[in-house]
Coordinates of N, CA, C and O in Angstrom, one line a residue:
M49 N -23.6 -0.5 -5.5 CA -22.6 -0.8 -4.3 C -21.1 -1.1 -5.1 O -20.9 -1.4 -6.3
S50 N -20.3 -0.8 -4.3 CA -18.7 -0.9 -4.9 C -18.3 -2.1 -4.6 O -18.7 -2.9 -3.8
P51 N -17.5 -2.5 -5.5 CA -16.9 -4.0 -5.6 C -16.2 -4.0 -4.2 O -15.4 -3.1 -3.6
R52 N -16.1 -5.4 -3.8 CA -15.2 -5.6 -2.7 C -13.7 -5.4 -2.7 O -13.0 -5.8 -4.0
V53 N -12.9 -5.0 -1.8 CA -11.5 -4.9 -1.8 C -10.9 -6.3 -1.6 O -11.4 -7.1 -0.8
R54 N -10.0 -6.4 -2.5 CA -9.3 -7.9 -2.4 C -8.2 -8.0 -1.4 O -7.5 -6.9 -1.2
R55 N -8.1 -9.0 -0.6 CA -7.1 -9.0 0.3 C -5.9 -8.9 -0.4 O -5.4 -9.7 -1.2
M56 N -4.8 -8.2 0.4 CA -3.3 -8.1 -0.1 C -2.4 -8.6 0.9 O -2.7 -8.1 2.1
T57 N -1.3 -9.0 0.9 CA -0.1 -9.1 1.7 C 0.7 -7.7 1.6 O 0.4 -7.2 0.5
A58 N 1.6 -7.6 2.4 CA 2.3 -6.1 2.3 C 3.4 -6.3 0.9 O 3.6 -5.5 0.2
V59 N 3.7 -7.5 0.5 CA 4.5 -7.7 -0.6 C 3.5 -7.3 -1.9 O 3.9 -6.5 -2.9
E60 N 2.4 -7.5 -2.0 CA 1.7 -7.4 -3.0 C 1.1 -5.8 -3.1 O 1.4 -5.2 -4.1
L61 N 1.0 -5.2 -1.9 CA 0.6 -3.9 -1.9 C 2.0 -3.1 -2.2 O 1.7 -2.0 -2.8
E62 N 3.1 -3.7 -1.6 CA 4.4 -2.7 -2.2 C 4.6 -2.8 -3.6 O 5.1 -1.9 -4.6
R63 N 4.2 -3.9 -4.3 CA 4.3 -3.9 -5.6 C 3.2 -2.9 -6.5 O 3.9 -2.3 -7.3
L64 N 2.4 -2.9 -6.0 CA 1.3 -1.7 -6.2 C 1.7 -0.4 -6.2 O 1.4 0.6 -7.2
L65 N 2.4 -0.2 -5.3 CA 2.7 1.2 -4.8 C 4.0 1.3 -5.9 O 4.1 2.5 -6.3
A66 N 4.8 0.3 -6.0 CA 6.1 0.7 -7.0 C 5.5 0.9 -8.0 O 6.2 1.9 -9.0
E67 N 4.4 0.2 -8.7 CA 4.0 0.3 -10.2 C 3.5 1.8 -10.3 O 3.3 2.2 -11.4
N68 N 3.0 2.6 -9.3 CA 2.3 3.9 -9.2 C 3.5 4.6 -9.0 O 2.8 5.9 -8.6
G69 N 4.7 4.4 -9.0 CA 5.5 5.7 -8.9 C 6.3 5.9 -7.6 O 7.0 6.7 -7.4
F70 N 5.7 5.1 -6.5 CA 6.3 5.5 -5.2 C 7.6 4.6 -5.2 O 7.9 3.7 -5.6
E71 N 8.2 5.1 -4.2 CA 9.7 4.7 -4.0 C 9.9 4.4 -2.6 O 9.4 5.3 -1.6
L72 N 10.5 3.4 -2.0 CA 10.9 3.0 -0.7 C 12.0 4.1 0.0 O 13.0 4.3 -0.9
V73 N 11.5 4.7 0.8 CA 12.6 5.8 1.4 C 13.2 5.2 2.8 O 14.3 5.5 2.7
S74 N 12.6 4.4 3.5 CA 13.1 4.1 4.8 C 12.4 3.0 5.4 O 11.0 2.5 5.0
Q75 N 12.9 2.3 6.5 CA 12.1 1.2 7.2 C 12.5 1.6 8.7 O 13.5 1.5 9.0
R76 N 11.5 1.1 9.5 CA 11.9 1.4 11.0 C 11.1 0.2 11.6 O 9.8 0.2 11.7
G77 N 11.7 -0.8 11.9 CA 11.2 -2.1 12.5 C 10.5 -2.9 11.3 O 11.1 -2.7 10.4
S78 N 9.3 -3.1 11.6 CA 8.5 -3.8 10.4 C 7.7 -2.9 9.7 O 6.8 -3.2 8.9
H79 N 7.8 -1.6 9.8 CA 7.1 -0.5 9.1 C 7.9 0.2 7.8 O 9.2 0.6 8.2
R80 N 7.3 0.2 6.5 CA 8.4 0.7 5.6 C 7.5 2.0 5.0 O 6.3 1.9 4.8
K81 N 8.5 3.0 4.8 CA 7.7 4.3 4.4 C 8.1 4.2 2.8 O 9.2 4.1 2.4
W82 N 7.1 4.7 1.9 CA 6.8 4.7 0.7 C 6.7 6.2 0.4 O 5.6 6.7 0.8
R83 N 7.3 6.9 -0.5 CA 7.0 8.2 -1.0 C 6.9 8.5 -2.4 O 7.7 7.8 -3.4
H84 N 5.8 9.3 -3.0 CA 5.8 9.4 -4.4 C 6.6 10.7 -4.6 O 6.4 11.6 -3.9
P85 N 7.8 10.8 -5.4 CA 8.5 11.9 -5.7 C 8.1 13.1 -6.3 O 8.5 14.3 -5.9
T86 N 6.9 13.2 -7.1 CA 6.4 14.3 -7.4 C 5.1 14.7 -6.8 O 4.7 15.9 -6.9
K87 N 4.1 13.8 -6.5 CA 3.1 14.3 -5.9 C 3.2 14.5 -4.2 O 2.2 15.2 -3.8
G88 N 4.0 14.2 -3.7 CA 4.2 14.4 -2.2 C 3.3 13.6 -1.2 O 3.2 13.9 -0.2
L89 N 3.2 12.5 -2.0 CA 2.3 11.6 -1.1 C 3.1 10.6 -0.3 O 4.2 10.4 -0.6
Q90 N 2.7 10.1 1.0 CA 3.3 9.3 1.7 C 2.5 8.0 2.1 O 1.3 8.4 2.4
A91 N 3.0 6.8 2.0 CA 2.4 5.7 2.6 C 3.2 4.9 3.5 O 4.5 4.6 3.3
I92 N 2.6 4.4 4.5 CA 3.5 3.6 5.4 C 2.8 2.2 5.6 O 1.5 2.0 5.7
V93 N 3.7 1.0 5.1 CA 3.1 -0.3 5.1 C 3.6 -1.1 6.1 O 5.2 -1.3 6.1
P94 N 2.8 -1.7 7.1 CA 3.6 -2.6 7.9 C 3.8 -4.0 7.2 O 2.9 -4.4 6.7
Y95 N 5.1 -4.2 7.6 CA 5.2 -5.6 6.7 C 5.5 -6.9 7.5 O 6.4 -7.0 8.3
H96 N 4.4 -7.6 7.3 CA 4.5 -8.8 8.1 C 4.3 -10.0 7.0 O 3.2 -10.2 6.6
K97 N 5.5 -10.3 6.4 CA 5.6 -11.5 5.4 C 4.7 -12.5 5.3 O 4.6 -13.3 6.6
G98 N 3.9 -12.7 4.5 CA 3.0 -13.6 4.2 C 1.6 -13.4 5.0 O 0.7 -13.9 4.3
R99 N 1.4 -12.5 5.7 CA 0.2 -12.3 6.3 C -0.7 -11.2 5.5 O -0.2 -10.1 5.3
P100 N -1.9 -11.5 5.3 CA -2.7 -10.4 4.8 C -3.0 -9.3 5.6 O -3.0 -9.4 6.9
L101 N -3.0 -8.1 5.0 CA -3.2 -6.8 5.8 C -4.5 -6.6 6.3 O -5.5 -7.0 5.4
P102 N -4.7 -6.1 7.3 CA -6.1 -5.9 7.7 C -6.9 -4.9 6.8 O -6.2 -4.0 6.3
I103 N -8.1 -5.2 6.6 CA -8.8 -4.4 5.6 C -8.7 -3.0 5.9 O -8.5 -2.2 4.9
G104 N -8.8 -2.6 7.0 CA -8.9 -1.0 7.4 C -7.5 -0.5 7.0 O -7.4 0.6 6.5
T105 N -6.4 -1.2 7.4 CA -5.2 -0.7 7.0 C -4.8 -0.8 5.7 O -4.5 0.3 5.2
L106 N -5.4 -1.7 5.0 CA -5.1 -1.7 3.4 C -5.9 -0.5 3.0 O -5.4 0.1 2.0
L107 N -7.2 -0.3 3.2 CA -7.8 1.0 2.6 C -7.3 2.3 3.1 O -7.2 3.1 1.9
H108 N -6.7 2.4 4.1 CA -6.2 3.7 4.7 C -4.9 4.1 3.5 O -4.9 5.2 2.9
V109 N -4.0 2.9 3.3 CA -2.7 3.1 2.4 C -3.3 3.4 1.1 O -2.8 4.2 0.5
L110 N -4.1 2.8 0.6 CA -4.6 2.9 -0.8 C -5.2 4.0 -1.0 O -5.0 4.9 -2.0
K111 N -6.0 4.5 -0.2 CA -6.6 6.1 -0.3 C -5.7 7.1 -0.2 O -5.7 8.2 -0.9
A112 N -5.1 6.9 0.6 CA -3.7 7.9 1.0 C -2.8 8.0 -0.2 O -2.5 9.2 -0.4
S113 N -2.6 7.0 -0.8 CA -1.7 6.8 -1.9 C -2.3 7.2 -3.1 O -1.6 7.5 -4.1
E114 N -3.6 7.7 -3.3 CA -4.5 8.1 -4.3 C -4.1 7.4 -5.6 O -4.3 7.6 -6.8
I115 N -4.0 5.9 -5.2 CA -4.1 4.8 -6.2 C -5.4 4.6 -7.0 O -6.5 4.5 -6.3
P116 N -5.8 4.8 -8.3 CA -7.1 4.7 -8.8 C -7.7 3.1 -8.4 O -7.1 2.4 -8.3
R117 N -8.9 3.3 -8.1 CA -9.7 2.1 -7.4 C -9.6 1.1 -8.3 O -9.7 -0.1 -8.0
E118 N -9.6 1.2 -9.9 CA -9.6 0.2 -10.9 C -8.2 -0.7 -10.7 O -8.3 -1.8 -11.0
A119 N -7.5 -0.1 -10.0 CA -5.8 -0.9 -10.0 C -6.0 -1.8 -9.0 O -5.3 -2.8 -9.0
W120 N -6.9 -1.6 -7.7 CA -6.6 -2.4 -6.4 C -8.0 -3.3 -6.1 O -8.0 -3.9 -5.1
T121 N -8.9 -3.0 -7.2 CA -10.3 -3.9 -6.9 C -10.3 -5.2 -7.7 O -9.7 -5.4 -8.6

């Protein structure tokens, strides 16, 4: 059985993206677009300060950004 995913806020997720080489590209409303300069990957993070992200949204962003599972479990 795989370990449970810990809940994260948008701030924590964005910190994890930045640590893995992603750069903030733009923002439209409450959604921020992050892009990896060499891998060509993109992640959209809904930014609602202080509220934890829904698990499905969090998993989608983490898998799309190809961040190693060890970094976010």
